[in-house]
PDB file of C-alpha atoms in Angstrom:
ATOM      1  CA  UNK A  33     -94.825  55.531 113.411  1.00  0.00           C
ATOM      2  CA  UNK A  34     -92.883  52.051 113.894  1.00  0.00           C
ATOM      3  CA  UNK A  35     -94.005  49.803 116.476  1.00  0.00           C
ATOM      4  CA  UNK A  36     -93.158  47.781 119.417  1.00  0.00           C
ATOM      5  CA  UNK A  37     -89.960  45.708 118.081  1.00  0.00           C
ATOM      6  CA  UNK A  38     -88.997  42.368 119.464  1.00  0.00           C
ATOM      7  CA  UNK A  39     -86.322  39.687 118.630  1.00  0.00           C
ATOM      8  CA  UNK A  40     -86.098  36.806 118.059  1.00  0.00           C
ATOM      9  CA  UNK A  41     -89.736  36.382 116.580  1.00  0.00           C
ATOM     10  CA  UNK A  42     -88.503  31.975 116.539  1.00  0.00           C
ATOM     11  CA  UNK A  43     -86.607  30.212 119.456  1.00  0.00           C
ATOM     12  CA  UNK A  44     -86.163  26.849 120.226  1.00  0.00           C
ATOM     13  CA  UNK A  45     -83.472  25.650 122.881  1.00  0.00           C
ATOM     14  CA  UNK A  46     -83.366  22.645 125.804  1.00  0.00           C
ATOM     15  CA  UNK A  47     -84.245  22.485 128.704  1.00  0.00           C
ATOM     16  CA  UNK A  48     -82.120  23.924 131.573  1.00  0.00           C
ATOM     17  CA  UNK A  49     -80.543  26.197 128.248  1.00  0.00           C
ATOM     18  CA  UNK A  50     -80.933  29.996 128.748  1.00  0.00           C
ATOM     19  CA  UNK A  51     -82.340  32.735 126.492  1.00  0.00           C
ATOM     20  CA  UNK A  52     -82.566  36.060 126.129  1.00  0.00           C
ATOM     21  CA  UNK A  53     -85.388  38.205 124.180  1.00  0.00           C
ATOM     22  CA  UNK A  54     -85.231  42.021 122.865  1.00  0.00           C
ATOM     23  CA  UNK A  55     -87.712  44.745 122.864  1.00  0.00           C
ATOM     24  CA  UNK A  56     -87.560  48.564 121.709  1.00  0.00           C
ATOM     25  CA  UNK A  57     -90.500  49.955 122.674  1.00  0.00           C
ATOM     26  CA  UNK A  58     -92.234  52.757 120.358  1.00  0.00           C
ATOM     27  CA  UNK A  59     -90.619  55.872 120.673  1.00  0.00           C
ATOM     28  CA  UNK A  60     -91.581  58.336 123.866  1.00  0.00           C
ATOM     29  CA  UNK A  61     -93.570  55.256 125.738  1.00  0.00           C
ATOM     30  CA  UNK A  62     -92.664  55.508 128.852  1.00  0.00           C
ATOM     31  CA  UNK A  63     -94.459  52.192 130.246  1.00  0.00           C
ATOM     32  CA  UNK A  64     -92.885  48.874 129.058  1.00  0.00           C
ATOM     33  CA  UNK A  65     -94.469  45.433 129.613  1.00  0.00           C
ATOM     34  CA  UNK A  66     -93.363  41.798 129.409  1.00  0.00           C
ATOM     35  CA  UNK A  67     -96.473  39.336 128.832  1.00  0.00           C
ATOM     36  CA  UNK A  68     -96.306  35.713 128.803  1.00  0.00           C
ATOM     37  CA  UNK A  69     -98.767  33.814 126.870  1.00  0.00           C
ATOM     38  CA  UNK A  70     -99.729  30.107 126.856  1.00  0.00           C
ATOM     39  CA  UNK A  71    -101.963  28.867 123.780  1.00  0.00           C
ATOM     40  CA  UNK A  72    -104.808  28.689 124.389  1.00  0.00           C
ATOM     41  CA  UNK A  73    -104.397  31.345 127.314  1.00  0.00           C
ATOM     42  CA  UNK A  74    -104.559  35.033 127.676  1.00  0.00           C
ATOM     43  CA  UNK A  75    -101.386  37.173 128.098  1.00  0.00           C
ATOM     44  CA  UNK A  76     -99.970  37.407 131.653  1.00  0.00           C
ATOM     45  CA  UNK A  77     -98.110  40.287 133.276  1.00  0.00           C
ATOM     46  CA  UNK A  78     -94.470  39.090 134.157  1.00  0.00           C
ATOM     47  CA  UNK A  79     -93.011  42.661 134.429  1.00  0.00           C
ATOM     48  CA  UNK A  80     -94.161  46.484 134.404  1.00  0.00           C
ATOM     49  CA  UNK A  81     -91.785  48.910 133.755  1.00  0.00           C
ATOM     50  CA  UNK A  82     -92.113  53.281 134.001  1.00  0.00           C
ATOM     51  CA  UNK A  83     -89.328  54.585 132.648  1.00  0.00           C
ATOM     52  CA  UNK A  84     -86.448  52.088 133.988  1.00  0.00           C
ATOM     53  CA  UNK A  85     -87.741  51.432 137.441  1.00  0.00           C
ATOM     54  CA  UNK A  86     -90.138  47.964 138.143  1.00  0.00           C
ATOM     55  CA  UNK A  87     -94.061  48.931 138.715  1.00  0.00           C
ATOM     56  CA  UNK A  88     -95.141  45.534 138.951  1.00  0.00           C
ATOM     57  CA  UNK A  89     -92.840  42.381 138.989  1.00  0.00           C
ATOM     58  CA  UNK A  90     -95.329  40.055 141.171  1.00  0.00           C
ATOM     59  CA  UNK A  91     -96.078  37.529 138.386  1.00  0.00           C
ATOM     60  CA  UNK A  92     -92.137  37.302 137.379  1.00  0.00           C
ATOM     61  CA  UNK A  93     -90.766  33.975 138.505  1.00  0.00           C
ATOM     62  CA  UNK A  94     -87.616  35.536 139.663  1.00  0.00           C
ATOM     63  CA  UNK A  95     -86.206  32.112 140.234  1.00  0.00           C
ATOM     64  CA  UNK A  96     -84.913  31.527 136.849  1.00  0.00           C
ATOM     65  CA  UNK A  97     -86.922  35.142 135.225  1.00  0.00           C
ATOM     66  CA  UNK A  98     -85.214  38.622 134.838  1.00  0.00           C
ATOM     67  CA  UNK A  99     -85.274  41.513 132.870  1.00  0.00           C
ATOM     68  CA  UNK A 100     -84.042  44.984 132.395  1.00  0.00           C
ATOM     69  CA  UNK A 101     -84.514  48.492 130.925  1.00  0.00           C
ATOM     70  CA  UNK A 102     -81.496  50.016 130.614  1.00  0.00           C
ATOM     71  CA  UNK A 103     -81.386  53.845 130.101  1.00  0.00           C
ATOM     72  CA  UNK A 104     -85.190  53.642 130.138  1.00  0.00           C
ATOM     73  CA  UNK A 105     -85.525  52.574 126.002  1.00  0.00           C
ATOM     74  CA  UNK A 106     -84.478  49.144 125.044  1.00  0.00           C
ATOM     75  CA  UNK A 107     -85.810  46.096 127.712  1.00  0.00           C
ATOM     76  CA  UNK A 108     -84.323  42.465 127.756  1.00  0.00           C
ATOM     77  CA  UNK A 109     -85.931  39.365 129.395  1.00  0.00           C
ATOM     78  CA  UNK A 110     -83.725  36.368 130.253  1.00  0.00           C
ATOM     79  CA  UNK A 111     -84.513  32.954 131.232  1.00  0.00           C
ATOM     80  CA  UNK A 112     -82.325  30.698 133.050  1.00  0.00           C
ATOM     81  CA  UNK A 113     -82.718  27.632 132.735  1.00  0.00           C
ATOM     82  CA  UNK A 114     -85.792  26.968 131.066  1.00  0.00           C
ATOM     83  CA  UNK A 115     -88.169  24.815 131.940  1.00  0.00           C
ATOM     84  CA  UNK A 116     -90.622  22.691 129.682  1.00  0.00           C
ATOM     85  CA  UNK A 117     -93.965  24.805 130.900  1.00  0.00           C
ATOM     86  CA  UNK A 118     -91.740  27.966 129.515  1.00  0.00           C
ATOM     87  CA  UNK A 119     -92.566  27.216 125.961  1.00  0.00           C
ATOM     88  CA  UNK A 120     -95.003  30.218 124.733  1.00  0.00           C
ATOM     89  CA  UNK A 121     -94.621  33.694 123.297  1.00  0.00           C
ATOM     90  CA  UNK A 122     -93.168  36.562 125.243  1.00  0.00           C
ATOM     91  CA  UNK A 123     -95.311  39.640 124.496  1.00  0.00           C
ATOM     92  CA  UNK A 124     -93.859  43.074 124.916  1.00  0.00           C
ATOM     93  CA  UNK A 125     -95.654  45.574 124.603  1.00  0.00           C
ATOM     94  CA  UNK A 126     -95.555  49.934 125.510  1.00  0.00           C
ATOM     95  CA  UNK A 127     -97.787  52.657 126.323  1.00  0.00           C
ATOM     96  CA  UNK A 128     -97.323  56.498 126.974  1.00  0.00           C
ATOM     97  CA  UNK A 129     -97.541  57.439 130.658  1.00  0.00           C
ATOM     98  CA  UNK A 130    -100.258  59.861 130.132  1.00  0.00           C
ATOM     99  CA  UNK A 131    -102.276  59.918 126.926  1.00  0.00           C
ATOM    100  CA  UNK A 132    -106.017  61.371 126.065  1.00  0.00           C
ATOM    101  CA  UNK A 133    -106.655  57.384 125.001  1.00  0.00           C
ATOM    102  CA  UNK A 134    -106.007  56.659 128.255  1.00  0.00           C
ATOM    103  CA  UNK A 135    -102.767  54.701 128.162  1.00  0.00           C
ATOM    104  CA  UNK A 136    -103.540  52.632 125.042  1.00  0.00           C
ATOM    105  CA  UNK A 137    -101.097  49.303 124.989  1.00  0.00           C
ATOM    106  CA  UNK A 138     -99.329  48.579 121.756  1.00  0.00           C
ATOM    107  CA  UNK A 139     -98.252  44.796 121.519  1.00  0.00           C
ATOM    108  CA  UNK A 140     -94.979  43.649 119.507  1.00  0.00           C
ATOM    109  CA  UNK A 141     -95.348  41.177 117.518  1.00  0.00           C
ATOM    110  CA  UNK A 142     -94.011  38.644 120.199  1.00  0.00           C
ATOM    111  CA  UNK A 143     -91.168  35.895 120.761  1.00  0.00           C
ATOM    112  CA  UNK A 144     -92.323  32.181 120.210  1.00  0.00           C
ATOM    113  CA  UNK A 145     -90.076  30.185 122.786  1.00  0.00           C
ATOM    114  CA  UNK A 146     -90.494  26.586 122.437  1.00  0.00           C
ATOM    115  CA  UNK A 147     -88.607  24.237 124.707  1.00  0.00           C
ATOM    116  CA  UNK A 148     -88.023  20.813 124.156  1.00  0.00           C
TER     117      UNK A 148
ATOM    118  CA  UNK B 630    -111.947  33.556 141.289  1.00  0.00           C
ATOM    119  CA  UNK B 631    -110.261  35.050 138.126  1.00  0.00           C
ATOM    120  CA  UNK B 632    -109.596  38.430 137.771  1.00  0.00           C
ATOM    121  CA  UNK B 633    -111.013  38.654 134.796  1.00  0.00           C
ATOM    122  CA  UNK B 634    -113.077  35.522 133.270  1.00  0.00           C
ATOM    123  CA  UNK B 635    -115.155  35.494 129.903  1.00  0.00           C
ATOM    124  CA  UNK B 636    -118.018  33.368 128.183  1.00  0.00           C
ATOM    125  CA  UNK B 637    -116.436  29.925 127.584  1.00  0.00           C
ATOM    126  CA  UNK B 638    -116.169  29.156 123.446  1.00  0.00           C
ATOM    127  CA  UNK B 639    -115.811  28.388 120.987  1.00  0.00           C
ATOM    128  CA  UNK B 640    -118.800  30.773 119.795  1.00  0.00           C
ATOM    129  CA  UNK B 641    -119.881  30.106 116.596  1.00  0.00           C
ATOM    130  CA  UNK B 642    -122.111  32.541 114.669  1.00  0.00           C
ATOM    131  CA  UNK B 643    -123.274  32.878 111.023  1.00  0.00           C
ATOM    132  CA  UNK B 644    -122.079  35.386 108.695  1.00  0.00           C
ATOM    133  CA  UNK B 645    -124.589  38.657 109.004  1.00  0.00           C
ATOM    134  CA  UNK B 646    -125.653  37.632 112.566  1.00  0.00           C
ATOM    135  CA  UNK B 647    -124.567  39.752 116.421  1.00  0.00           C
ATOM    136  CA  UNK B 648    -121.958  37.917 118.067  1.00  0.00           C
ATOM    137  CA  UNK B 649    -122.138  38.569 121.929  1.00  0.00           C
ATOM    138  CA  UNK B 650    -118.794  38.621 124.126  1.00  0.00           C
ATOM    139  CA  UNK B 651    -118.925  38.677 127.727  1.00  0.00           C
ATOM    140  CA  UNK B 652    -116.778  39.089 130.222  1.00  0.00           C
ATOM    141  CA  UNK B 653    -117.186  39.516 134.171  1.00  0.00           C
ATOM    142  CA  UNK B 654    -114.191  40.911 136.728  1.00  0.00           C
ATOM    143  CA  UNK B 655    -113.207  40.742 140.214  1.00  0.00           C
ATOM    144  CA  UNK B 656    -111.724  44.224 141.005  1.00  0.00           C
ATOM    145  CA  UNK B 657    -114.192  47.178 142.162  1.00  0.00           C
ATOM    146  CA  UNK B 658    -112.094  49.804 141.460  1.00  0.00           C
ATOM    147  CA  UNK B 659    -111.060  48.797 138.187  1.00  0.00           C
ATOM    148  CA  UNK B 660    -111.489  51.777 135.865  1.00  0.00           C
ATOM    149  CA  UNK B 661    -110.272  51.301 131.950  1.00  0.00           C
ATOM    150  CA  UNK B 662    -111.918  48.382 129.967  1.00  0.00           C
ATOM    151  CA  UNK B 663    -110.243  46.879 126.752  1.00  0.00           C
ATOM    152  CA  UNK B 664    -110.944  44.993 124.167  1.00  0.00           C
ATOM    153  CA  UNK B 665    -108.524  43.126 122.213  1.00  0.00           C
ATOM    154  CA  UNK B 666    -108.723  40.506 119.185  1.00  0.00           C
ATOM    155  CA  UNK B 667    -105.990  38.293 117.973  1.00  0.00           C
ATOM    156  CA  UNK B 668    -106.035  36.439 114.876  1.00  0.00           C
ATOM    157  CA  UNK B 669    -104.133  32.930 115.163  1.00  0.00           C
ATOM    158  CA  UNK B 670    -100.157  33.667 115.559  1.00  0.00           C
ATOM    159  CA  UNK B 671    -100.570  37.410 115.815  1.00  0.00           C
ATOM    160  CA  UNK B 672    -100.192  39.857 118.382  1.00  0.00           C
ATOM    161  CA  UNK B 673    -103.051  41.384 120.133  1.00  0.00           C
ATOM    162  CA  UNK B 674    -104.380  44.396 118.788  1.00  0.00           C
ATOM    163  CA  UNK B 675    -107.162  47.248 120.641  1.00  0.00           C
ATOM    164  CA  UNK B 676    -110.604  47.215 118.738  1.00  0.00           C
ATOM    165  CA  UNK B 677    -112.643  48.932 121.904  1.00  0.00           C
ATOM    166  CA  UNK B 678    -111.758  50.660 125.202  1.00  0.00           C
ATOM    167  CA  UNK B 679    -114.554  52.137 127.305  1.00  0.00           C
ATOM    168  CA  UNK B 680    -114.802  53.885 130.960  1.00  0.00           C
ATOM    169  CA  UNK B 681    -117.706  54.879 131.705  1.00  0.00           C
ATOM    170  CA  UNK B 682    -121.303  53.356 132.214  1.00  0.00           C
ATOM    171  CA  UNK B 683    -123.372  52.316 129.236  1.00  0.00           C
ATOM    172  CA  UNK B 684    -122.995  51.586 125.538  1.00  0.00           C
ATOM    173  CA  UNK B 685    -119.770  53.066 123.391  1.00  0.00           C
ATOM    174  CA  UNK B 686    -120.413  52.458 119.328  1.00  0.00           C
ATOM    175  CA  UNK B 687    -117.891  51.829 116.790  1.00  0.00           C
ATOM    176  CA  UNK B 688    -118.656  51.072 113.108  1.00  0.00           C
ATOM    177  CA  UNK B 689    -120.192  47.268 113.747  1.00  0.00           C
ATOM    178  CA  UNK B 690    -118.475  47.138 117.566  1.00  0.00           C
ATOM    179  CA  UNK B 691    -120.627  48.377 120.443  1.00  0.00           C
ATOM    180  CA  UNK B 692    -118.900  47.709 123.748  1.00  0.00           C
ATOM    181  CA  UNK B 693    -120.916  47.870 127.109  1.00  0.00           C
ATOM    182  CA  UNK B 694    -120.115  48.352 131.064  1.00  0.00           C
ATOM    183  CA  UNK B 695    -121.901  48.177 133.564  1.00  0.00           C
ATOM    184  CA  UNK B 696    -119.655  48.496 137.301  1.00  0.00           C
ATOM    185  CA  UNK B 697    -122.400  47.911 139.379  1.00  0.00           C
ATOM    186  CA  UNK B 698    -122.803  44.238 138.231  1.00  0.00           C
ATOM    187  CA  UNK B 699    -118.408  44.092 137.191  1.00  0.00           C
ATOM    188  CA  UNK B 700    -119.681  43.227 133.613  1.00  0.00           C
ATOM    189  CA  UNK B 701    -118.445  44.703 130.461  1.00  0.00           C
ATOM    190  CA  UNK B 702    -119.426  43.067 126.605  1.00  0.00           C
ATOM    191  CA  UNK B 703    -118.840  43.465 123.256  1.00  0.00           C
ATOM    192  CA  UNK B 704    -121.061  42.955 120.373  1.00  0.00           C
ATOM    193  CA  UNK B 705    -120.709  42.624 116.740  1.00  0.00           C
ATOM    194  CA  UNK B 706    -123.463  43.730 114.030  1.00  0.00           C
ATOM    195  CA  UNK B 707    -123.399  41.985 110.795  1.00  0.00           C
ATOM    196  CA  UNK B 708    -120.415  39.698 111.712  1.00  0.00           C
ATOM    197  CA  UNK B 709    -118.326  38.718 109.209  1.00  0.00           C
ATOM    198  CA  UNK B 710    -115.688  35.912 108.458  1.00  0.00           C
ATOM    199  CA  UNK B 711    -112.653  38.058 108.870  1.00  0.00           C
ATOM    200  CA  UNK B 712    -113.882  38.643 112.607  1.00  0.00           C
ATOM    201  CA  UNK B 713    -112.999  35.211 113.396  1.00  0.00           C
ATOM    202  CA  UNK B 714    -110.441  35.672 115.753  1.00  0.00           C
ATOM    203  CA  UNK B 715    -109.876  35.027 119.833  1.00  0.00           C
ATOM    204  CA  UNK B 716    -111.505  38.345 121.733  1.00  0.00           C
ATOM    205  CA  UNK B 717    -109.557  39.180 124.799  1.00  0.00           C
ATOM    206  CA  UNK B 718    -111.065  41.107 127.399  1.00  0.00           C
ATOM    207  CA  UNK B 719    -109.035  43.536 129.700  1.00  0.00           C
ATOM    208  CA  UNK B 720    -109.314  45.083 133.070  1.00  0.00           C
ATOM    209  CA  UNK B 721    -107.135  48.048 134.110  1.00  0.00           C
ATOM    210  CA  UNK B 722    -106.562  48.655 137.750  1.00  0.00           C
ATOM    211  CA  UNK B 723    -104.298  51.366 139.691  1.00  0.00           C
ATOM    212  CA  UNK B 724    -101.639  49.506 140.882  1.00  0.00           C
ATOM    213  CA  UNK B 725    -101.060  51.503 144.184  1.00  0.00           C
ATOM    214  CA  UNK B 726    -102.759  54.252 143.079  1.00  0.00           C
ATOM    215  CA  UNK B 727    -100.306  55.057 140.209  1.00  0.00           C
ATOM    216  CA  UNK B 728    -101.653  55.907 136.859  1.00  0.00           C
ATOM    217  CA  UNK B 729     -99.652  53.100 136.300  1.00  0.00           C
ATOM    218  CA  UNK B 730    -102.127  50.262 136.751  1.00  0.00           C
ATOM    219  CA  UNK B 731    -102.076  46.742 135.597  1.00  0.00           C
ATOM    220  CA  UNK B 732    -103.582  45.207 132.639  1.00  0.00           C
ATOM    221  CA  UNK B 733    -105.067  41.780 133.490  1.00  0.00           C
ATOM    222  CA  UNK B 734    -106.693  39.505 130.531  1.00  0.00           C
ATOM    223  CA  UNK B 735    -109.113  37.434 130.453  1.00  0.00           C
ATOM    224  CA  UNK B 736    -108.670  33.461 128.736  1.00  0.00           C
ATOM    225  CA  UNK B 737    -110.067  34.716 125.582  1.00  0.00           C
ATOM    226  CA  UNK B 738    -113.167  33.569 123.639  1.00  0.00           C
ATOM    227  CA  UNK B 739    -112.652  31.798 119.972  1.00  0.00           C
ATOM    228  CA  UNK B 740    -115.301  33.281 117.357  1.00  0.00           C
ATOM    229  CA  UNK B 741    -115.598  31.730 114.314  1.00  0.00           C
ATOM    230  CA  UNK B 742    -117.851  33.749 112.039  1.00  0.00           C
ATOM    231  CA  UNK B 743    -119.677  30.796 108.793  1.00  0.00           C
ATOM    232  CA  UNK B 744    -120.057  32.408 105.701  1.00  0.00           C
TER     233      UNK B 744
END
């Protein structure tokens, strides 16, 4: 079974620059998630979504944040303009809705964003 | 308060020995407990999930809950240098009573396993 697919896995742009991040969830997960983490931190929700409708979108600085799930597959995550404290890696990651493991998480391998 | 905090590191333990991991959380009516290790520059992946009250065993992993106190660890038997890693603890809540519901991580705790 393939796994949680992201692009790019290396980014580095300027500040104020935008960017734009890929993930293809594994196939028949319903639930897609955007995590940001920090080193040294632990991954933080930005965006929940069921299907292609938000669940959770609290954390998601919507000032310069947004993302999308088009046709309920494929998600995107834009920033613009970066900001310095931006730099870390964008986890996605997918679950089923309903599962007997009770909605295990499957993380991609992430996006490393550095901003200079 | 964090949602979800855990034991400061970096633990150190020698090869062979337990390695405790703890982690305390905020929500009451959190319900799924998780987990995770990541190895430096890698994604996080699921060792243990548990639900219910009490000890759940895998090979060398025991996890443990206990709601009453918000408390759930993880221990490792004969720890070995390929278990060094950062351990990240996770706390699923319903998010508006959805099935839904939020994963929230803890900071993490570096364990470095000596040979």
């Amino acid at each position: 079974e393939a796994g949680v697919a992201q692009s790019p896995r290396y980014k580095i742009i300027e500040k104020r620059q935008s960017v734009a991040f890929w993930c293809n969830p594994i196939s028949g997960h319903a639930t897609l998630y955007w995590y940001q983490q920090i080193l040294g931190q632990g991954p933080k929700l930005l965006i929940q979504f069921q299907n292609n409708g938000v669940v959770d979108d609290s954390q998601l600085p919507k000032d310069r944040f947004s993302a999308e799930r088009l046709k309920g597959v494929d998600s995107t995550l834009k920033i613009q303009p970066a900001k310095l404290e931006d730099s870390a890696v964008y986890l996605c990651a997918s679950s089923l809705v309903r599962s007997a493991s009770g909605n295990t998480i499957y993380f991609g391998e992430g996006s490393w964003l550095t901003v200079v | 308060q964090k949602e979800v905090e855990q034991n400061s590191g970096p633990l150190s333990v020698p090869e062979g020995a337990i390695a405790s991991l703890n982690c305390t959380y905020s929500d009451r009516v959190s319900q799924s407990f998780f987990w995770y290790r990541q190895y430096s520059g890698k994604s996080p992946e699921l060792i243990m999930s548990i639900y219910s009250n009490g000890d759940k065993e895998d090979g060398r992993f025991t996890a443990q809950l206990n709601k009453a106190s918000q408390y759930v660890s993880l221990l490792i038997r004969d720890s070995q240098p390929s278990d060094s890693a950062t351990y990240l603890c996770a706390v699923r809540s319903n998010a508006g009573g959805t099935s839904y519901g939020k994963l929230t991580f803890g900071q993490g705790t570096i364990l470095t396993v000596h040979p």
